[in-house]
Amino acid sequence: TWLAKSAEEVADSATAPRYVIGTEVPTPGGATAHEDGVKVTTVEDARSTLEVTHAAFLRAGLDSAWERVVAMVVQPGVEFGDDFILDYQPEAARDLKSFSETTSLVYEAHSTDYQKRDRLRFLVRDHFAILKVGPALTFAYREAVFALAMMEAELFPPGERSELVHVLDQAMLHQPEHWQEHYHGTPAGQAFARKYSLSDRARYYWPAPAVQAALTKLFSNLQQVTIPLSLLSQYAPLAFNQIRMGKLP
């Protein structure tokens, strides 16, 4: 409530903030160890959170702010980590869905990275209207950059390549604090995870000067050549199909 009160003091009617309440927040960036399942928030816990927070807002004189509480963070039973994804199971969250329909709030769900398309549809249908995604987006970016680097390796001799994949790994080894608590096992296993983990701890290293320089060289190199269709088919098959259908130049 202290944070809400501070926000109310500096906001005006045109920028009145909306609020999300709740404490069912998982580990940021995904689980740090393998999990086979997570407990869905119970209706009793959700109701208690709602009642306790409402009472706290009223005690703090935040009656009007409470009217702008739009969502509550709960755990719908989804999670991901270095090497696993737990998909949303609608039946497990059936009671939680029904409870939402007795309130004016929707739910916010964290760690919805890598959920299948139908699972995302089910989440929204069941009132998990705010879906937080992070590593899945940067994982896709890393995949795209690695694909470009692999094409570059086929088109340029060793001394002229950006060596982007190696430069990124060296940056991670130089400052391991962003990944060492997430990646365990043998040195070979850790090396694999630094490149390909679903947790995508590599996302913290793209701003490093050496990595930025390698990216610049990678893009510059590829802009100097016409990438053969066969390489696009190998490393960028979706783009290849778009080109074949005349939807991309």
PDB file of C-alpha atoms in Angstrom:
ATOM      1  CA  THR A   1       0.000   0.000   0.000  1.00  0.00           C
ATOM      2  CA  TRP A   2       2.934   2.360   0.580  1.00  0.00           C
ATOM      3  CA  LEU A   3       3.847   2.028  -3.095  1.00  0.00           C
ATOM      4  CA  ALA A   4       0.245   2.620  -4.185  1.00  0.00           C
ATOM      5  CA  LYS A   5      -0.033   5.650  -1.923  1.00  0.00           C
ATOM      6  CA  SER A   6       3.169   7.116  -3.352  1.00  0.00           C
ATOM      7  CA  ALA A   7       1.894   6.542  -6.889  1.00  0.00           C
ATOM      8  CA  GLU A   8      -1.418   8.207  -6.085  1.00  0.00           C
ATOM      9  CA  GLU A   9       0.330  11.268  -4.666  1.00  0.00           C
ATOM     10  CA  VAL A  10       2.209  12.010  -7.881  1.00  0.00           C
ATOM     11  CA  ALA A  11      -0.407  10.907 -10.425  1.00  0.00           C
ATOM     12  CA  ASP A  12      -3.053  13.165 -11.906  1.00  0.00           C
ATOM     13  CA  SER A  13      -6.510  12.246 -13.149  1.00  0.00           C
ATOM     14  CA  ALA A  14      -5.250  11.761 -16.696  1.00  0.00           C
ATOM     15  CA  THR A  15      -2.568   9.281 -15.643  1.00  0.00           C
ATOM     16  CA  ALA A  16      -4.287   7.536 -12.736  1.00  0.00           C
ATOM     17  CA  PRO A  17      -2.417   4.220 -12.408  1.00  0.00           C
ATOM     18  CA  ARG A  18      -3.934   0.757 -12.616  1.00  0.00           C
ATOM     19  CA  TYR A  19      -2.797  -1.848 -10.133  1.00  0.00           C
ATOM     20  CA  VAL A  20      -2.015  -5.552 -10.117  1.00  0.00           C
ATOM     21  CA  ILE A  21      -2.018  -7.210  -6.695  1.00  0.00           C
ATOM     22  CA  GLY A  22      -0.862 -10.592  -5.422  1.00  0.00           C
ATOM     23  CA  THR A  23       2.136 -12.492  -4.167  1.00  0.00           C
ATOM     24  CA  GLU A  24       2.113 -15.684  -6.266  1.00  0.00           C
ATOM     25  CA  VAL A  25       5.174 -14.542  -8.207  1.00  0.00           C
ATOM     26  CA  PRO A  26       7.574 -17.285  -9.367  1.00  0.00           C
ATOM     27  CA  THR A  27      11.338 -16.967  -9.722  1.00  0.00           C
ATOM     28  CA  PRO A  28      12.050 -14.276 -12.347  1.00  0.00           C
ATOM     29  CA  GLY A  29      13.368 -15.706 -15.589  1.00  0.00           C
ATOM     30  CA  GLY A  30      12.241 -19.261 -14.945  1.00  0.00           C
ATOM     31  CA  ALA A  31      12.925 -21.946 -12.372  1.00  0.00           C
ATOM     32  CA  THR A  32      16.513 -22.532 -11.280  1.00  0.00           C
ATOM     33  CA  ALA A  33      16.020 -26.317 -10.951  1.00  0.00           C
ATOM     34  CA  HIS A  34      14.028 -28.965 -12.801  1.00  0.00           C
ATOM     35  CA  GLU A  35      10.378 -29.208 -11.730  1.00  0.00           C
ATOM     36  CA  ASP A  36       7.799 -31.854 -12.621  1.00  0.00           C
ATOM     37  CA  GLY A  37       4.829 -29.774 -11.537  1.00  0.00           C
ATOM     38  CA  VAL A  38       3.743 -26.636  -9.717  1.00  0.00           C
ATOM     39  CA  LYS A  39       0.781 -26.063  -7.425  1.00  0.00           C
ATOM     40  CA  VAL A  40      -2.091 -24.055  -8.855  1.00  0.00           C
ATOM     41  CA  THR A  41      -3.231 -21.202  -6.595  1.00  0.00           C
ATOM     42  CA  THR A  42      -6.242 -22.315  -4.578  1.00  0.00           C
ATOM     43  CA  VAL A  43      -9.483 -20.356  -4.536  1.00  0.00           C
ATOM     44  CA  GLU A  44      -9.068 -19.971  -0.769  1.00  0.00           C
ATOM     45  CA  ASP A  45      -5.656 -18.347  -1.206  1.00  0.00           C
ATOM     46  CA  ALA A  46      -6.900 -16.109  -4.016  1.00  0.00           C
ATOM     47  CA  ARG A  47      -9.900 -14.991  -1.955  1.00  0.00           C
ATOM     48  CA  SER A  48      -7.687 -14.338   1.077  1.00  0.00           C
ATOM     49  CA  THR A  49      -5.257 -12.257  -1.006  1.00  0.00           C
ATOM     50  CA  LEU A  50      -8.130 -10.227  -2.389  1.00  0.00           C
ATOM     51  CA  GLU A  51      -9.711  -9.603   1.007  1.00  0.00           C
ATOM     52  CA  VAL A  52      -6.476  -8.800   2.836  1.00  0.00           C
ATOM     53  CA  THR A  53      -5.273  -6.422   0.122  1.00  0.00           C
ATOM     54  CA  HIS A  54      -8.665  -4.708  -0.096  1.00  0.00           C
ATOM     55  CA  ALA A  55      -8.654  -4.122   3.644  1.00  0.00           C
ATOM     56  CA  ALA A  56      -5.115  -2.735   3.490  1.00  0.00           C
ATOM     57  CA  PHE A  57      -6.085  -0.287   0.738  1.00  0.00           C
ATOM     58  CA  LEU A  58      -9.054   0.940   2.768  1.00  0.00           C
ATOM     59  CA  ARG A  59      -6.952   1.380   5.922  1.00  0.00           C
ATOM     60  CA  ALA A  60      -4.519   3.480   3.895  1.00  0.00           C
ATOM     61  CA  GLY A  61      -7.302   5.680   2.553  1.00  0.00           C
ATOM     62  CA  LEU A  62      -6.875   4.314  -0.963  1.00  0.00           C
ATOM     63  CA  ASP A  63     -10.553   3.717  -1.694  1.00  0.00           C
ATOM     64  CA  SER A  64     -10.419   5.316  -5.151  1.00  0.00           C
ATOM     65  CA  ALA A  65      -7.186   3.497  -5.988  1.00  0.00           C
ATOM     66  CA  TRP A  66      -8.840   0.165  -5.190  1.00  0.00           C
ATOM     67  CA  GLU A  67     -11.362   0.859  -7.937  1.00  0.00           C
ATOM     68  CA  ARG A  68      -8.410   0.782 -10.356  1.00  0.00           C
ATOM     69  CA  VAL A  69      -7.095  -2.618  -9.266  1.00  0.00           C
ATOM     70  CA  VAL A  70      -7.479  -4.596 -12.475  1.00  0.00           C
ATOM     71  CA  ALA A  71      -5.715  -7.908 -11.901  1.00  0.00           C
ATOM     72  CA  MET A  72      -4.296 -10.350  -9.394  1.00  0.00           C
ATOM     73  CA  VAL A  73      -1.170 -12.459  -9.805  1.00  0.00           C
ATOM     74  CA  VAL A  74      -1.859 -16.174  -9.389  1.00  0.00           C
ATOM     75  CA  GLN A  75      -0.164 -19.419 -10.369  1.00  0.00           C
ATOM     76  CA  PRO A  76      -2.176 -21.225 -13.083  1.00  0.00           C
ATOM     77  CA  GLY A  77       0.198 -24.202 -13.122  1.00  0.00           C
ATOM     78  CA  VAL A  78       2.723 -23.078 -15.745  1.00  0.00           C
ATOM     79  CA  GLU A  79       6.486 -22.871 -15.462  1.00  0.00           C
ATOM     80  CA  PHE A  80       9.652 -23.345 -17.462  1.00  0.00           C
ATOM     81  CA  GLY A  81      13.307 -23.729 -16.704  1.00  0.00           C
ATOM     82  CA  ASP A  82      16.640 -24.581 -18.239  1.00  0.00           C
ATOM     83  CA  ASP A  83      15.419 -27.822 -19.812  1.00  0.00           C
ATOM     84  CA  PHE A  84      11.657 -28.174 -19.232  1.00  0.00           C
ATOM     85  CA  ILE A  85       8.252 -26.597 -19.920  1.00  0.00           C
ATOM     86  CA  LEU A  86       5.105 -27.187 -17.866  1.00  0.00           C
ATOM     87  CA  ASP A  87       2.051 -26.659 -20.056  1.00  0.00           C
ATOM     88  CA  TYR A  88      -1.180 -25.121 -18.846  1.00  0.00           C
ATOM     89  CA  GLN A  89      -3.820 -27.689 -17.884  1.00  0.00           C
ATOM     90  CA  PRO A  90      -7.275 -26.037 -17.892  1.00  0.00           C
ATOM     91  CA  GLU A  91      -8.878 -28.648 -15.642  1.00  0.00           C
ATOM     92  CA  ALA A  92      -6.374 -27.951 -12.875  1.00  0.00           C
ATOM     93  CA  ALA A  93      -7.343 -24.263 -12.859  1.00  0.00           C
ATOM     94  CA  ARG A  94     -11.115 -24.760 -13.271  1.00  0.00           C
ATOM     95  CA  ASP A  95     -11.992 -23.525  -9.769  1.00  0.00           C
ATOM     96  CA  LEU A  96      -9.684 -20.540 -10.126  1.00  0.00           C
ATOM     97  CA  LYS A  97     -11.398 -19.646 -13.397  1.00  0.00           C
ATOM     98  CA  SER A  98     -14.817 -19.779 -11.734  1.00  0.00           C
ATOM     99  CA  PHE A  99     -13.667 -17.592  -8.848  1.00  0.00           C
ATOM    100  CA  SER A 100     -12.498 -14.885 -11.246  1.00  0.00           C
ATOM    101  CA  GLU A 101     -16.059 -14.669 -12.550  1.00  0.00           C
ATOM    102  CA  THR A 102     -17.267 -13.631  -9.089  1.00  0.00           C
ATOM    103  CA  THR A 103     -14.898 -10.637  -9.017  1.00  0.00           C
ATOM    104  CA  SER A 104     -14.178  -7.619 -11.193  1.00  0.00           C
ATOM    105  CA  LEU A 105     -10.583  -8.724 -11.728  1.00  0.00           C
ATOM    106  CA  VAL A 106      -8.699 -10.756 -14.284  1.00  0.00           C
ATOM    107  CA  TYR A 107      -5.569 -12.752 -13.515  1.00  0.00           C
ATOM    108  CA  GLU A 108      -1.921 -12.098 -14.301  1.00  0.00           C
ATOM    109  CA  ALA A 109       0.147 -15.210 -14.998  1.00  0.00           C
ATOM    110  CA  HIS A 110       3.940 -15.269 -14.977  1.00  0.00           C
ATOM    111  CA  SER A 111       6.339 -17.669 -16.720  1.00  0.00           C
ATOM    112  CA  THR A 112       4.029 -18.268 -19.684  1.00  0.00           C
ATOM    113  CA  ASP A 113       7.082 -18.540 -21.950  1.00  0.00           C
ATOM    114  CA  TYR A 114       7.057 -21.366 -24.510  1.00  0.00           C
ATOM    115  CA  GLN A 115       3.383 -22.258 -23.989  1.00  0.00           C
ATOM    116  CA  LYS A 116       1.810 -23.824 -27.058  1.00  0.00           C
ATOM    117  CA  ARG A 117      -0.627 -21.699 -29.047  1.00  0.00           C
ATOM    118  CA  ASP A 118      -3.706 -23.575 -27.851  1.00  0.00           C
ATOM    119  CA  ARG A 119      -2.516 -23.319 -24.234  1.00  0.00           C
ATOM    120  CA  LEU A 120      -2.235 -19.530 -24.598  1.00  0.00           C
ATOM    121  CA  ARG A 121      -5.776 -19.431 -25.960  1.00  0.00           C
ATOM    122  CA  PHE A 122      -6.999 -21.504 -23.013  1.00  0.00           C
ATOM    123  CA  LEU A 123      -5.220 -19.210 -20.541  1.00  0.00           C
ATOM    124  CA  VAL A 124      -6.910 -16.121 -21.958  1.00  0.00           C
ATOM    125  CA  ARG A 125     -10.263 -17.901 -22.130  1.00  0.00           C
ATOM    126  CA  ASP A 126      -9.919 -18.789 -18.443  1.00  0.00           C
ATOM    127  CA  HIS A 127      -9.356 -15.112 -17.482  1.00  0.00           C
ATOM    128  CA  PHE A 128      -5.551 -15.138 -17.333  1.00  0.00           C
ATOM    129  CA  ALA A 129      -5.647 -11.984 -19.418  1.00  0.00           C
ATOM    130  CA  ILE A 130      -2.160 -10.664 -18.603  1.00  0.00           C
ATOM    131  CA  LEU A 131       0.519 -13.128 -19.685  1.00  0.00           C
ATOM    132  CA  LYS A 132       4.103 -12.303 -18.771  1.00  0.00           C
ATOM    133  CA  VAL A 133       6.738 -13.491 -21.220  1.00  0.00           C
ATOM    134  CA  GLY A 134      10.454 -12.732 -21.253  1.00  0.00           C
ATOM    135  CA  PRO A 135      13.089 -15.356 -22.082  1.00  0.00           C
ATOM    136  CA  ALA A 136      10.996 -16.890 -24.882  1.00  0.00           C
ATOM    137  CA  LEU A 137      11.350 -13.636 -26.825  1.00  0.00           C
ATOM    138  CA  THR A 138      15.093 -13.282 -26.329  1.00  0.00           C
ATOM    139  CA  PHE A 139      15.520 -17.022 -26.975  1.00  0.00           C
ATOM    140  CA  ALA A 140      13.942 -16.478 -30.399  1.00  0.00           C
ATOM    141  CA  TYR A 141      16.276 -13.528 -31.009  1.00  0.00           C
ATOM    142  CA  ARG A 142      19.274 -15.671 -30.042  1.00  0.00           C
ATOM    143  CA  GLU A 143      18.097 -18.405 -32.432  1.00  0.00           C
ATOM    144  CA  ALA A 144      17.860 -15.892 -35.270  1.00  0.00           C
ATOM    145  CA  VAL A 145      21.309 -14.415 -34.600  1.00  0.00           C
ATOM    146  CA  PHE A 146      22.879 -17.876 -34.360  1.00  0.00           C
ATOM    147  CA  ALA A 147      21.270 -18.810 -37.686  1.00  0.00           C
ATOM    148  CA  LEU A 148      22.818 -15.702 -39.268  1.00  0.00           C
ATOM    149  CA  ALA A 149      26.201 -16.592 -37.757  1.00  0.00           C
ATOM    150  CA  MET A 150      25.985 -20.107 -39.196  1.00  0.00           C
ATOM    151  CA  MET A 151      25.261 -18.703 -42.641  1.00  0.00           C
ATOM    152  CA  GLU A 152      28.158 -16.277 -42.229  1.00  0.00           C
ATOM    153  CA  ALA A 153      30.464 -19.203 -41.383  1.00  0.00           C
ATOM    154  CA  GLU A 154      29.602 -20.810 -44.735  1.00  0.00           C
ATOM    155  CA  LEU A 155      30.195 -17.613 -46.724  1.00  0.00           C
ATOM    156  CA  PHE A 156      33.317 -16.071 -45.162  1.00  0.00           C
ATOM    157  CA  PRO A 157      36.761 -17.476 -44.302  1.00  0.00           C
ATOM    158  CA  PRO A 158      37.738 -17.708 -40.593  1.00  0.00           C
ATOM    159  CA  GLY A 159      39.679 -14.443 -40.425  1.00  0.00           C
ATOM    160  CA  GLU A 160      36.767 -12.433 -41.789  1.00  0.00           C
ATOM    161  CA  ARG A 161      33.937 -13.814 -39.654  1.00  0.00           C
ATOM    162  CA  SER A 162      32.346 -12.080 -36.676  1.00  0.00           C
ATOM    163  CA  GLU A 163      32.742 -15.233 -34.543  1.00  0.00           C
ATOM    164  CA  LEU A 164      29.574 -14.052 -32.809  1.00  0.00           C
ATOM    165  CA  VAL A 165      28.795 -17.353 -31.067  1.00  0.00           C
ATOM    166  CA  HIS A 166      32.301 -17.563 -29.590  1.00  0.00           C
ATOM    167  CA  VAL A 167      32.363 -13.884 -28.594  1.00  0.00           C
ATOM    168  CA  LEU A 168      29.031 -14.225 -26.780  1.00  0.00           C
ATOM    169  CA  ASP A 169      30.250 -17.298 -24.878  1.00  0.00           C
ATOM    170  CA  GLN A 170      33.452 -15.528 -23.875  1.00  0.00           C
ATOM    171  CA  ALA A 171      31.419 -12.628 -22.505  1.00  0.00           C
ATOM    172  CA  MET A 172      29.370 -15.081 -20.444  1.00  0.00           C
ATOM    173  CA  LEU A 173      32.481 -16.784 -19.122  1.00  0.00           C
ATOM    174  CA  HIS A 174      34.052 -13.427 -18.247  1.00  0.00           C
ATOM    175  CA  GLN A 175      31.034 -12.410 -16.161  1.00  0.00           C
ATOM    176  CA  PRO A 176      29.318 -15.629 -15.023  1.00  0.00           C
ATOM    177  CA  GLU A 177      27.088 -14.063 -12.371  1.00  0.00           C
ATOM    178  CA  HIS A 178      24.048 -14.000 -14.669  1.00  0.00           C
ATOM    179  CA  TRP A 179      24.044 -17.745 -15.432  1.00  0.00           C
ATOM    180  CA  GLN A 180      26.063 -19.754 -12.917  1.00  0.00           C
ATOM    181  CA  GLU A 181      23.163 -20.245 -10.468  1.00  0.00           C
ATOM    182  CA  HIS A 182      20.936 -21.499 -13.299  1.00  0.00           C
ATOM    183  CA  TYR A 183      23.220 -23.862 -15.202  1.00  0.00           C
ATOM    184  CA  HIS A 184      24.597 -26.890 -13.397  1.00  0.00           C
ATOM    185  CA  GLY A 185      26.338 -30.129 -14.243  1.00  0.00           C
ATOM    186  CA  THR A 186      29.494 -30.822 -16.210  1.00  0.00           C
ATOM    187  CA  PRO A 187      31.498 -28.118 -17.992  1.00  0.00           C
ATOM    188  CA  ALA A 188      30.200 -29.480 -21.297  1.00  0.00           C
ATOM    189  CA  GLY A 189      26.629 -29.317 -20.024  1.00  0.00           C
ATOM    190  CA  GLN A 190      27.111 -25.747 -18.860  1.00  0.00           C
ATOM    191  CA  ALA A 191      28.621 -24.790 -22.215  1.00  0.00           C
ATOM    192  CA  PHE A 192      25.582 -26.246 -23.980  1.00  0.00           C
ATOM    193  CA  ALA A 193      23.224 -24.368 -21.655  1.00  0.00           C
ATOM    194  CA  ARG A 194      24.987 -21.058 -22.207  1.00  0.00           C
ATOM    195  CA  LYS A 195      24.051 -21.372 -25.872  1.00  0.00           C
ATOM    196  CA  TYR A 196      20.744 -23.217 -25.908  1.00  0.00           C
ATOM    197  CA  SER A 197      19.074 -23.144 -22.492  1.00  0.00           C
ATOM    198  CA  LEU A 198      15.377 -22.260 -22.399  1.00  0.00           C
ATOM    199  CA  SER A 199      16.234 -19.945 -19.503  1.00  0.00           C
ATOM    200  CA  ASP A 200      18.238 -17.908 -22.026  1.00  0.00           C
ATOM    201  CA  ARG A 201      20.601 -16.268 -19.582  1.00  0.00           C
ATOM    202  CA  ALA A 202      22.510 -15.103 -22.657  1.00  0.00           C
ATOM    203  CA  ARG A 203      20.006 -12.246 -22.855  1.00  0.00           C
ATOM    204  CA  TYR A 204      22.018 -10.315 -20.273  1.00  0.00           C
ATOM    205  CA  TYR A 205      25.109 -10.222 -22.483  1.00  0.00           C
ATOM    206  CA  TRP A 206      23.909  -8.678 -25.733  1.00  0.00           C
ATOM    207  CA  PRO A 207      24.784  -5.132 -24.552  1.00  0.00           C
ATOM    208  CA  ALA A 208      28.437  -6.089 -23.872  1.00  0.00           C
ATOM    209  CA  PRO A 209      30.728  -4.002 -26.126  1.00  0.00           C
ATOM    210  CA  ALA A 210      32.484  -7.038 -27.599  1.00  0.00           C
ATOM    211  CA  VAL A 211      29.176  -8.720 -28.398  1.00  0.00           C
ATOM    212  CA  GLN A 212      27.790  -5.549 -29.956  1.00  0.00           C
ATOM    213  CA  ALA A 213      30.922  -5.257 -32.110  1.00  0.00           C
ATOM    214  CA  ALA A 214      30.502  -8.882 -33.259  1.00  0.00           C
ATOM    215  CA  LEU A 215      26.849  -8.235 -34.105  1.00  0.00           C
ATOM    216  CA  THR A 216      27.790  -5.191 -36.152  1.00  0.00           C
ATOM    217  CA  LYS A 217      30.379  -7.209 -38.082  1.00  0.00           C
ATOM    218  CA  LEU A 218      27.934 -10.075 -38.615  1.00  0.00           C
ATOM    219  CA  PHE A 219      25.282  -7.794 -40.093  1.00  0.00           C
ATOM    220  CA  SER A 220      27.841  -5.918 -42.164  1.00  0.00           C
ATOM    221  CA  ASN A 221      29.251  -9.122 -43.611  1.00  0.00           C
ATOM    222  CA  LEU A 222      25.876 -10.506 -44.612  1.00  0.00           C
ATOM    223  CA  GLN A 223      24.812  -7.229 -46.194  1.00  0.00           C
ATOM    224  CA  GLN A 224      27.762  -7.530 -48.591  1.00  0.00           C
ATOM    225  CA  VAL A 225      26.591 -10.814 -50.130  1.00  0.00           C
ATOM    226  CA  THR A 226      23.542 -12.437 -51.636  1.00  0.00           C
ATOM    227  CA  ILE A 227      22.669 -15.311 -49.347  1.00  0.00           C
ATOM    228  CA  PRO A 228      22.061 -18.470 -51.419  1.00  0.00           C
ATOM    229  CA  LEU A 229      18.575 -19.941 -51.316  1.00  0.00           C
ATOM    230  CA  SER A 230      20.012 -23.233 -50.122  1.00  0.00           C
ATOM    231  CA  LEU A 231      21.454 -21.575 -46.994  1.00  0.00           C
ATOM    232  CA  LEU A 232      18.147 -19.844 -46.314  1.00  0.00           C
ATOM    233  CA  SER A 233      16.403 -23.200 -46.636  1.00  0.00           C
ATOM    234  CA  GLN A 234      18.863 -24.684 -44.138  1.00  0.00           C
ATOM    235  CA  TYR A 235      18.992 -21.917 -41.514  1.00  0.00           C
ATOM    236  CA  ALA A 236      15.917 -19.717 -42.163  1.00  0.00           C
ATOM    237  CA  PRO A 237      13.295 -22.079 -43.598  1.00  0.00           C
ATOM    238  CA  LEU A 238      10.317 -19.811 -42.853  1.00  0.00           C
ATOM    239  CA  ALA A 239      11.932 -16.960 -44.779  1.00  0.00           C
ATOM    240  CA  PHE A 240      12.849 -19.404 -47.570  1.00  0.00           C
ATOM    241  CA  ASN A 241       9.204 -20.432 -47.914  1.00  0.00           C
ATOM    242  CA  GLN A 242       8.098 -16.782 -47.981  1.00  0.00           C
ATOM    243  CA  ILE A 243      10.603 -16.078 -50.769  1.00  0.00           C
ATOM    244  CA  ARG A 244       9.449 -19.112 -52.772  1.00  0.00           C
ATOM    245  CA  MET A 245       5.843 -17.910 -52.498  1.00  0.00           C
ATOM    246  CA  GLY A 246       6.822 -14.411 -53.641  1.00  0.00           C
ATOM    247  CA  LYS A 247       5.995 -12.792 -50.320  1.00  0.00           C
ATOM    248  CA  LEU A 248       9.596 -11.761 -49.587  1.00  0.00           C
ATOM    249  CA  PRO A 249      12.205 -10.397 -52.029  1.00  0.00           C
TER     250      PRO A 249
END
